[in-house]
Amino acid sequence: MAVKEFQAESKRLLEMMINSIYSQKEIFLRELISNASDAIDKLYYKALTDDSLSFHQDSYYIKVTADKKNRELTITDTGIGMTEEELEANLGTIAKSGSLAFKNENEMKDGHDIIGQFGVGFYSAFMVADTVTVYTKSVNSNQAFKWESNGLDGFTIEPTDKNTVGTEVVIKLRANTEEENYDEFLEEYRLKSIIKKYSDFIRYPIKMDVTVQKPEDDDKEELAEVTEEQTINSMVPIWRKNKNELTKEDYEAFYAEKHYGFDKPLQHIHLSVDGAVRYQAVLFIPEQTPFDYYTKEYEKGLELYSNSVLIMEKCPDLLPDYFGFVKGMVDSEDLSLNISREMLQHDRQLQLIAKNIKNKIKGQLKDLLKNDREKYETFYQAFGRQLKFGVQMDFGAHKKDLEDLLLFYSSKEKKMVTLAEYVERMPEEQPYIYYATGESYSRIEKMPQTEMVLDKGYEILYFTEDIDEFAIKTLMSYQDKEFKSVSSGDLGIESEDDEKEEKAEEEQNQELFAAMKEILAGKVKDVRASKRLRSHPVCLTAEGEISIEMEKVLKSMPDNQDIQAEKVLEINTDHDVYQSLKDNFNKDKDKLTLYTNLLYNQALLIEGLSVEDPVAFTDDICKIMV
Ligand code: ADP
Ligand code: MG
């Protein structure tokens, strides 16, 4: 019989399972039971929507059987089964493709991280098995098939006899070693406790043959050992349980079982709503950003159940994009089972649920921000960027929902602050909320443009992410205070006297600035005396809607190559350099050209922009050295 090879990525994962020294090998049972439950869900759903299939509730179950003599553990289910093609595709290829790509080689070595954080599915059986055999018959096929593998060499598929629809996974346990006693997975008490721990809320009965002591006869005292089939799990789904009876660990177990993330949830939200719309939901805010989160591969959505039957694995309409990081499930008895994806979008009940959920998430985040700042900052670290996208999205339609959830780094506090905290501290005469944009906090700290605002004792918010300034331009104001970039033309700080003085100064030097503007033709819109510089000789600022930082961001996008900020070169007229410009204006036009270009290039560098002609720039520097 032909042995087929595993797909390359599967092979890697399999190798990790086989060589794993992971301590919690028991999770393999959780994975296999979860697959069994998924398979029954699929059949259950099909039966509900397909009249040709009629099943009785009792015909749905999972059974775990231990055979001590042969050291075999079998997980049987009455689910949908697999066809030959499905066997090959599902068990030969890793479904979560790409999931390994983000892990570095070190983490890969013993697979500890992957297994612990990720939930690895079917292959986890190889942590305890020498050989795994799968007997399965699909509801869509008359022929049953057997799949078998003893690891890396590959797998075989052949026809087999099996009368009932469903799947049986047989695990031939590995030989015991000094460190590892695989026999424990044949012990009744051990299996029972693993099932209780990880799979208690599985909706279908997980049965086991259990040895019990029973009176041999009704009127006799002696007890005899008899085998009895018992259901081990409580079968109440977690979302139907009372919150007060559940622990943090219960929610974490559910999160892991569902593979909602490879981390632990930062926060869970358990909702049981009984009003205009009835639903239950268990939602999670993950702790870490999923590796593919900010890519187009990431799909947001919640699992959607109708009366405990899964009808959609990822319903995107339940979550606004800006809360797309939330994981979890919603169950509502008010939704029809047969509803199609297209219909669902327009379903009033669903829209109500979605709106309700949005408000609950917002409420939970506000609550965290207020009562557990550290946890909120962890959250914000992972998903703050998403909230800022949310502000900008749909022309600012959601900004009122989100503005109070934003955090920015403060020049004053040297930590993240909310806009409310900023405004609260603002001196009465301060006209604007100031911000500065740059690559990093340390770079912004050195920006000449911040000098004047800081001198005034005003707080500046530091924007280091691409999205920041765009989001703030959409927000426009907070509590009626407008935002103002420290690089913008008018900072609104100058006193009238100052302004008069500047005017006079400017008139005096009009000719000089006109000459410099001429030298920099096409590069800057204007050359001016600066009102904001204290110690630095020059800086660049922008007029109009597009700031220099925005130009950088927009230019990095393919369609916006020729977007330009209207740049203004500002000269500090109190600086010695200025005197030298003035002197040369009357004496030496070549020197003026040289100095003007140098100053312009310096200003570019300070802004984090590249110098257009580096060779000419260094030549210019040489000229002043000799
Ligand atoms: P996942 O459950 O995340 O999809 P697994 O590795 O656990 O990944 O399983 C791979 C696939 O194999 C499943 O998606 C399913 O299609 C199939 N499968 C596994 N176990 C069963 C089963 N007991 N019955 C039917 N299909 C199964
Ligand atoms: Mg699985």
XYZ file of C-alpha atoms and ligand atoms in Angstrom:
654
model
C 0.000 0.000 0.000
C 1.261 3.435 -0.933
C 2.554 5.505 1.940
C 1.713 9.163 1.533
C 3.878 11.971 2.771
C 2.716 14.666 5.108
C 2.759 18.181 3.748
C 5.960 19.970 4.781
C 4.523 22.191 7.474
C 2.549 19.302 8.975
C 5.743 17.344 9.123
C 7.388 20.049 11.156
C 4.518 20.193 13.577
C 4.416 16.434 13.816
C 8.118 16.293 14.524
C 7.611 18.712 17.352
C 4.852 16.586 18.810
C 6.902 13.442 18.619
C 9.960 14.994 20.251
C 8.024 17.097 22.667
C 9.026 17.251 26.285
C 5.920 19.275 27.012
C 4.680 18.485 30.471
C 0.964 18.683 29.832
C 0.668 15.887 27.327
C -2.847 15.259 28.605
C -4.192 18.017 26.363
C -4.171 15.571 23.459
C -7.448 14.234 24.841
C -8.972 17.708 24.887
C -8.010 18.114 21.232
C -9.484 14.805 20.119
C -12.688 15.345 22.085
C -12.983 18.822 20.672
C -12.666 17.430 17.145
C -15.291 14.813 17.946
C -17.627 17.503 19.243
C -17.043 19.652 16.159
C -17.849 16.666 13.962
C -21.104 16.027 15.834
C -21.978 19.723 15.575
C -21.628 19.443 11.827
C -23.890 16.427 11.591
C -26.392 17.873 14.047
C -26.603 21.025 11.997
C -26.981 19.080 8.787
C -29.744 16.976 10.293
C -31.623 20.073 11.372
C -31.554 21.515 7.903
C -31.783 18.356 5.831
C -34.977 16.329 6.131
C -33.462 13.197 4.668
C -31.408 12.823 7.831
C -33.334 12.135 10.943
C -31.449 11.635 14.139
C -32.367 11.265 17.696
C -30.702 13.312 20.390
C -29.417 10.084 21.950
C -27.486 9.229 18.855
C -25.000 12.006 19.481
C -22.201 11.093 21.824
C -18.483 10.712 22.306
C -16.998 7.678 23.946
C -13.585 7.186 25.486
C -12.460 3.596 25.877
C -9.269 2.344 27.471
C -7.909 -1.081 26.596
C -5.224 -1.858 29.137
C -4.209 -5.143 27.655
C -3.363 -3.685 24.252
C -2.407 -0.276 25.701
C -4.871 1.418 23.399
C -7.084 4.421 23.964
C -10.038 4.960 21.628
C -12.096 8.087 21.099
C -15.312 7.332 19.265
C -17.781 9.861 17.961
C -21.065 9.785 16.082
C -20.197 12.864 14.087
C -20.162 13.613 10.411
C -17.169 11.412 9.567
C -14.715 11.917 6.736
C -14.597 10.813 3.130
C -11.362 9.479 1.663
C -10.535 12.926 0.239
C -11.302 14.632 3.522
C -9.112 12.186 5.407
C -6.214 12.931 3.167
C -6.753 16.683 3.211
C -7.644 17.160 6.878
C -5.149 14.873 8.527
C -2.318 15.262 6.028
C -2.253 19.044 5.981
C -2.173 21.456 8.839
C -5.269 23.594 8.715
C -3.862 26.514 10.611
C -1.409 27.106 7.857
C 1.073 29.838 8.514
C 0.683 29.441 12.233
C 4.179 28.125 12.578
C 5.719 30.776 10.421
C 5.827 33.409 13.122
C 7.639 31.361 15.712
C 11.394 31.577 15.735
C 13.619 28.532 15.574
C 14.460 28.495 19.266
C 10.879 28.385 20.322
C 10.339 25.643 17.809
C 12.899 23.301 19.300
C 10.808 21.546 21.870
C 7.555 22.926 20.642
C 6.765 23.983 24.178
C 5.430 27.341 23.182
C 3.402 26.117 20.294
C 1.762 23.338 22.219
C 1.164 25.389 25.314
C -0.078 28.497 23.649
C -1.529 27.429 20.434
C -3.643 24.373 20.648
C -2.313 22.036 18.095
C -5.197 19.843 17.122
C -5.116 16.325 15.881
C -1.332 15.930 15.778
C -1.094 16.345 19.535
C -2.025 12.645 19.671
C 1.561 11.960 18.644
C 2.789 13.289 21.977
C 1.614 10.035 23.524
C 1.147 7.660 20.588
C 3.388 5.374 18.613
C 0.658 4.732 16.100
C -2.584 6.588 15.449
C -5.341 4.851 13.521
C -8.520 6.559 12.393
C -11.580 4.604 11.259
C -14.185 6.839 9.740
C -17.343 6.804 7.677
C -18.723 9.977 6.240
C -22.430 10.746 6.123
C -21.804 11.422 2.446
C -20.200 8.089 1.599
C -21.106 4.424 1.671
C -17.537 3.336 2.084
C -15.588 3.625 5.337
C -11.833 4.311 5.419
C -8.910 3.674 7.681
C -6.089 6.188 8.082
C -2.949 5.163 9.873
C 0.381 6.723 10.735
C 3.252 6.007 13.032
C 4.764 9.394 12.643
C 7.096 11.073 10.254
C 7.236 8.328 7.643
C 3.828 9.306 6.370
C 0.377 7.819 6.431
C -1.735 5.230 4.636
C -5.407 5.253 3.695
C -7.365 2.149 2.802
C -11.005 1.041 2.719
C -12.261 -0.581 5.874
C -15.415 -1.978 7.401
C -17.457 0.311 9.596
C -21.226 0.316 9.652
C -22.063 3.517 11.412
C -21.387 7.079 10.437
C -18.728 8.693 12.603
C -15.104 8.429 13.568
C -12.965 6.321 15.831
C -9.466 7.455 16.735
C -7.299 4.685 18.178
C -4.118 5.632 19.973
C -1.497 3.012 20.515
C 0.354 4.402 23.509
C 4.121 4.693 23.534
C 6.204 2.448 25.736
C 6.774 3.902 29.191
C 10.097 5.586 29.799
C 11.908 6.614 32.943
C 10.434 10.105 32.820
C 7.092 9.343 31.336
C 4.423 6.899 32.335
C 2.047 6.673 29.387
C -0.024 4.007 31.104
C -1.646 6.738 33.161
C -3.762 7.537 30.112
C -5.440 4.150 30.522
C -6.442 4.788 34.128
C -10.094 5.490 34.720
C -9.634 8.180 37.376
C -6.994 9.968 35.297
C -9.129 10.012 32.142
C -12.131 11.168 34.127
C -10.242 14.043 35.642
C -8.791 15.139 32.281
C -12.253 15.133 30.739
C -13.677 17.083 33.653
C -10.869 19.582 33.524
C -10.929 20.422 29.838
C -14.131 19.183 28.312
C -16.795 19.495 30.949
C -18.986 21.877 28.974
C -18.926 19.888 25.716
C -22.596 19.718 24.733
C -22.655 16.036 23.936
C -22.214 13.276 26.480
C -18.667 12.009 26.839
C -19.164 8.440 27.936
C -16.832 5.994 29.602
C -17.163 2.499 30.899
C -16.537 2.853 34.572
C -16.070 0.170 37.190
C -18.416 0.557 40.123
C -19.079 -1.415 43.282
C -22.610 -2.701 43.496
C -24.420 -5.121 45.730
C -24.427 -8.473 44.030
C -27.952 -9.067 45.071
C -30.545 -6.758 46.450
C -30.648 -8.427 49.806
C -26.969 -9.269 50.106
C -24.303 -7.126 51.727
C -21.387 -8.137 49.513
C -20.330 -5.786 46.799
C -19.261 -6.846 43.363
C -17.394 -4.926 40.667
C -19.488 -4.192 37.627
C -18.895 -2.081 34.584
C -21.312 0.693 33.905
C -21.462 3.330 31.199
C -21.343 6.816 32.674
C -21.446 10.302 31.256
C -18.430 12.151 32.597
C -19.090 15.763 31.579
C -21.816 18.027 32.884
C -22.745 19.023 29.297
C -23.828 22.478 30.326
C -22.123 24.920 28.014
C -20.139 27.508 29.887
C -22.248 30.355 28.554
C -25.364 28.869 30.114
C -23.756 28.543 33.495
C -24.076 31.023 36.261
C -21.183 33.486 36.278
C -20.827 33.166 40.017
C -20.087 29.487 39.757
C -17.303 29.948 37.257
C -13.668 30.677 37.968
C -11.061 32.494 35.927
C -9.572 29.094 35.177
C -12.864 27.885 33.706
C -12.872 30.762 31.263
C -9.227 30.192 30.434
C -9.900 26.540 29.769
C -12.747 27.481 27.445
C -10.519 29.980 25.643
C -7.850 27.328 25.143
C -10.300 24.626 24.135
C -11.804 26.915 21.528
C -8.380 27.988 20.275
C -9.435 31.601 20.498
C -5.815 32.601 20.914
C -2.368 31.349 21.721
C -2.163 33.496 24.818
C -4.251 33.663 27.942
C -7.189 36.038 27.772
C -6.560 39.399 29.381
C -10.212 39.793 30.276
C -13.423 37.866 29.828
C -16.926 39.270 29.474
C -19.799 36.937 30.255
C -23.181 38.259 29.200
C -26.611 36.920 29.797
C -29.063 39.359 28.320
C -32.790 39.006 28.656
C -34.573 41.971 27.176
C -35.714 43.148 23.781
C -33.280 40.610 22.491
C -32.189 37.502 24.346
C -28.707 36.120 24.120
C -25.752 34.756 26.010
C -22.189 35.528 25.162
C -18.730 34.757 26.410
C -16.259 37.249 25.016
C -12.544 37.614 25.486
C -10.036 40.371 25.073
C -6.767 38.651 24.215
C -3.585 39.687 25.944
C -1.352 39.660 22.898
C -1.772 40.818 19.359
C -2.293 37.754 17.163
C 0.650 37.460 14.792
C -1.506 38.124 11.749
C -3.696 40.750 13.392
C -2.698 43.777 11.382
C -2.689 41.894 8.071
C -5.516 41.298 5.657
C -5.455 37.590 6.488
C -6.966 38.305 9.889
C -10.699 37.746 9.999
C -12.687 39.200 12.838
C -15.840 37.548 14.081
C -17.590 35.680 16.850
C -18.942 32.160 16.863
C -22.668 32.291 16.456
C -25.009 29.721 17.998
C -28.718 29.441 17.698
C -30.061 27.651 20.722
C -26.701 26.031 21.391
C -26.224 24.881 17.813
C -23.282 26.402 16.055
C -24.505 28.141 12.920
C -21.461 30.176 11.978
C -17.841 29.929 13.023
C -16.935 33.550 12.423
C -19.782 35.947 12.200
C -18.196 39.285 11.290
C -21.390 41.283 11.680
C -21.343 40.859 15.435
C -18.273 43.041 15.913
C -17.349 46.496 14.701
C -13.953 46.529 12.984
C -12.409 48.539 15.767
C -13.225 45.793 18.272
C -12.134 43.106 15.804
C -9.677 41.701 18.340
C -12.479 40.392 20.555
C -12.893 36.612 20.511
C -15.722 34.483 21.709
C -19.219 33.282 21.059
C -22.820 34.372 21.077
C -25.832 32.119 21.528
C -29.336 33.381 20.908
C -32.636 31.561 20.806
C -34.077 34.406 18.775
C -32.100 33.555 15.680
C -33.298 31.167 13.042
C -31.180 28.110 12.372
C -31.582 28.286 8.665
C -30.527 31.831 8.263
C -28.071 32.399 5.459
C -24.972 34.526 5.611
C -26.559 37.161 3.408
C -29.779 37.264 5.389
C -27.926 37.458 8.653
C -26.473 40.844 7.818
C -29.928 42.320 7.646
C -31.379 40.439 10.557
C -32.792 42.860 13.110
C -32.127 40.593 16.052
C -28.537 40.229 15.044
C -28.131 43.947 14.643
C -29.524 44.488 18.104
C -27.181 41.909 19.563
C -24.235 43.478 17.763
C -25.058 46.910 19.078
C -25.481 45.583 22.561
C -22.197 43.710 22.407
C -20.389 46.790 21.143
C -21.599 48.762 24.140
C -20.650 46.007 26.558
C -17.121 45.826 25.180
C -16.801 49.582 25.354
C -18.090 49.523 28.918
C -15.654 46.806 29.901
C -12.721 48.720 28.435
C -13.733 51.926 30.202
C -14.024 49.967 33.368
C -10.536 48.556 32.962
C -9.146 51.988 32.206
C -10.687 53.325 35.368
C -10.053 50.473 37.737
C -7.059 48.574 36.450
C -4.839 50.971 34.580
C -1.959 48.533 34.252
C -4.144 45.925 32.614
C -5.644 48.543 30.339
C -2.201 49.635 29.236
C -1.327 46.042 28.420
C -4.455 45.913 26.325
C -3.644 49.252 24.712
C -0.153 48.126 23.867
C -1.664 45.268 21.878
C -4.731 46.899 20.345
C -4.535 50.671 20.816
C -3.590 51.023 17.195
C -6.875 49.370 16.269
C -8.833 51.884 18.335
C -7.079 54.716 16.524
C -7.966 53.166 13.192
C -11.486 53.047 14.533
C -11.499 56.792 15.180
C -10.411 57.480 11.632
C -12.659 54.877 10.019
C -15.930 55.788 8.298
C -15.109 59.508 8.341
C -15.065 59.625 12.099
C -18.482 58.056 12.641
C -17.269 56.180 15.742
C -15.079 58.814 17.299
C -17.409 59.545 20.181
C -17.379 55.861 21.081
C -13.632 55.708 21.114
C -12.117 59.053 22.096
C -12.135 58.281 25.793
C -10.310 55.024 25.241
C -7.275 56.619 23.621
C -3.915 56.946 25.312
C -0.896 58.970 24.254
C 2.520 59.468 25.756
C 2.818 62.734 27.631
C 5.846 65.029 27.774
C 4.843 66.013 31.254
C 3.914 62.711 32.849
C 6.421 60.598 30.921
C 3.767 57.934 30.585
C 0.539 57.245 28.738
C -2.324 59.618 29.494
C -5.922 59.947 28.363
C -7.230 63.024 26.600
C -9.452 63.722 29.589
C -6.413 63.744 31.873
C -4.644 66.128 29.512
C -7.521 68.563 29.291
C -8.070 68.448 33.015
C -4.507 69.671 33.611
C -4.541 72.369 30.929
C -3.826 75.885 32.239
C -6.741 78.139 31.538
C -4.977 80.264 28.928
C -3.686 77.254 26.961
C -5.587 77.393 23.674
C -4.894 73.978 22.173
C -4.040 70.367 22.898
C -0.476 70.171 21.560
C 1.093 67.174 19.936
C 4.378 66.381 18.261
C 4.958 63.681 15.710
C 8.116 61.651 15.264
C 9.732 58.269 15.068
C 10.259 57.752 18.776
C 9.831 59.506 22.096
C 13.518 60.320 22.271
C 13.502 61.829 18.816
C 10.463 63.931 19.540
C 12.077 65.155 22.728
C 14.875 66.623 20.634
C 12.629 68.331 18.122
C 13.319 72.077 17.941
C 9.632 72.749 17.306
C 8.715 71.655 20.819
C 10.872 74.268 22.514
C 8.440 77.122 22.710
C 5.485 75.019 23.855
C 7.554 73.333 26.520
C 8.958 76.687 27.636
C 5.408 77.785 28.263
C 5.012 74.804 30.536
C 2.428 73.171 28.296
C 2.092 69.432 27.941
C 2.761 67.780 24.578
C 1.401 64.437 23.428
C 3.937 62.364 21.520
C 2.694 60.647 18.374
C 4.923 57.821 17.195
C 2.552 55.692 15.152
C 1.631 56.340 11.529
C -2.019 56.389 12.368
C -1.836 58.885 15.240
C -1.982 62.156 13.386
C -4.585 60.902 10.928
C -6.793 59.805 13.793
C -6.401 63.133 15.563
C -7.212 65.056 12.370
C -10.445 63.089 12.249
C -11.133 63.687 15.901
C -10.440 67.432 15.374
C -11.122 68.372 18.980
C -11.666 66.886 22.394
C -13.973 68.566 24.900
C -14.018 71.565 22.555
C -10.241 71.872 22.627
C -8.675 71.672 19.207
C -5.548 69.688 18.549
C -2.483 71.527 17.321
C 0.778 70.182 16.024
C 3.854 71.880 17.476
C 5.054 72.069 13.870
C 2.034 73.891 12.559
C 2.158 77.482 11.376
C 0.356 79.195 14.199
C 0.747 77.826 17.690
C -1.573 80.366 19.214
C 0.890 81.164 21.972
C 2.554 84.413 20.901
C 1.561 87.503 22.778
C 0.468 90.519 20.758
C 3.721 92.297 21.517
C 5.684 89.366 20.279
C 3.740 89.355 17.122
C 4.326 93.014 16.441
C 7.986 92.565 17.036
C 8.080 89.631 14.673
C 6.293 91.621 12.028
C 8.818 94.418 12.217
C 11.647 91.948 12.168
C 10.182 90.200 9.191
C 9.777 93.341 7.181
C 13.350 94.226 7.877
C 14.526 90.936 6.571
C 12.118 90.435 3.792
C 14.797 90.773 1.195
C 17.021 88.212 2.867
C 14.191 85.699 3.223
C 13.069 86.323 -0.348
C 16.573 85.557 -1.541
C 16.679 82.353 0.511
C 13.263 81.330 -0.784
C 14.577 81.816 -4.282
C 17.554 79.571 -3.520
C 15.198 76.897 -2.226
C 12.684 77.278 -5.035
C 10.465 74.211 -5.403
C 11.551 72.896 -2.022
C 9.874 75.219 0.429
C 6.861 77.406 0.193
C 8.308 80.103 2.363
C 11.233 81.187 4.525
C 10.342 82.964 7.732
C 11.529 84.212 11.072
C 10.575 81.615 13.636
C 8.384 82.310 16.606
C 8.928 78.983 18.229
C 12.641 78.305 18.194
C 14.696 79.005 21.299
C 18.123 77.384 20.939
C 18.063 75.710 17.521
C 18.897 77.709 14.375
C 16.275 76.240 12.008
C 13.310 73.969 11.649
C 10.800 72.937 9.042
C 7.102 73.328 9.580
C 4.120 72.699 7.404
C 1.192 74.806 6.404
C -2.142 73.452 5.328
C -3.755 70.085 5.977
C -0.821 67.803 5.357
C 1.913 67.705 7.940
C 5.442 66.546 7.265
C 4.778 63.293 9.122
C 1.642 62.715 7.093
C 3.615 63.307 3.923
C 6.018 60.559 4.994
C 3.193 58.108 5.664
C 1.258 58.948 2.520
C 4.347 58.784 0.338
C 4.996 55.248 1.491
C 1.695 54.217 -0.089
C 1.722 53.373 -3.779
C -0.910 55.846 -4.950
C 0.318 58.920 -3.174
C 3.805 59.421 -4.544
C 3.441 63.097 -5.298
C 1.799 64.250 -2.111
C 3.685 67.172 -0.591
C 3.376 69.028 2.649
C 3.687 72.763 2.184
C 6.977 73.214 3.961
C 8.181 76.405 5.582
C 11.778 76.921 6.610
C 11.844 78.797 9.895
C 14.942 80.692 10.984
C 15.754 81.562 14.551
C 16.564 85.250 14.348
C 18.172 85.185 17.795
C 20.743 82.685 16.675
C 24.305 83.541 15.623
C 23.758 81.717 12.383
C 21.199 84.327 11.486
C 23.726 87.112 11.855
C 26.028 85.308 9.514
C 23.234 84.945 6.945
C 22.581 88.659 7.118
C 26.237 89.524 6.692
C 26.622 87.353 3.664
C 23.426 88.562 2.087
C 25.120 91.880 1.494
C 28.626 90.595 0.894
C 28.787 87.169 -0.658
C 25.876 85.640 -2.584
C 27.672 82.303 -3.005
C 28.068 81.922 0.724
C 24.414 82.749 1.226
C 23.493 79.980 -1.194
C 25.812 77.574 0.553
C 24.462 78.392 4.024
C 20.865 78.327 2.915
C 21.225 74.880 1.428
C 23.038 73.633 4.488
C 20.357 74.920 6.806
C 17.626 73.428 4.689
C 19.304 70.034 4.693
C 19.840 70.198 8.424
C 16.164 70.898 8.883
C 15.324 67.887 6.714
C 17.543 65.652 8.813
C 16.024 66.873 12.054
C 12.598 66.031 10.638
C 13.730 62.510 9.821
C 13.448 63.199 6.106
C 16.171 62.199 3.725
C 18.471 64.735 2.151
C 17.688 64.916 -1.536
C 21.302 65.076 -2.702
C 23.630 63.677 -0.020
C 26.752 64.157 -2.171
C 26.057 67.837 -2.701
C 25.302 68.133 1.025
C 28.633 66.632 2.112
C 30.458 68.704 -0.498
C 28.843 71.770 1.043
C 30.078 70.787 4.478
C 33.594 70.360 3.107
C 33.402 73.832 1.623
C 32.887 75.421 5.020
C 35.662 73.323 6.536
C 38.402 74.508 4.178
P -9.012 21.885 13.779
O -9.887 21.112 14.694
O -8.533 23.157 14.412
O -9.590 22.122 12.417
P -7.394 19.553 13.941
O -5.952 19.297 13.649
O -7.827 19.285 15.326
O -7.661 21.039 13.541
O -8.271 18.704 12.952
C -8.064 18.804 11.566
C -9.313 18.484 10.808
O -9.526 17.080 10.753
C -10.586 19.033 11.359
O -10.810 20.364 10.929
C -11.637 18.095 10.794
O -11.989 18.486 9.479
C -10.900 16.792 10.727
N -11.209 15.929 11.865
C -10.440 15.698 12.929
N -11.036 14.864 13.795
C -12.252 14.556 13.251
C -13.362 13.755 13.659
N -13.358 13.101 14.826
N -14.419 13.699 12.834
C -14.452 14.369 11.653
N -13.444 15.144 11.234
C -12.356 15.242 12.016
Mg -9.310 20.409 16.508
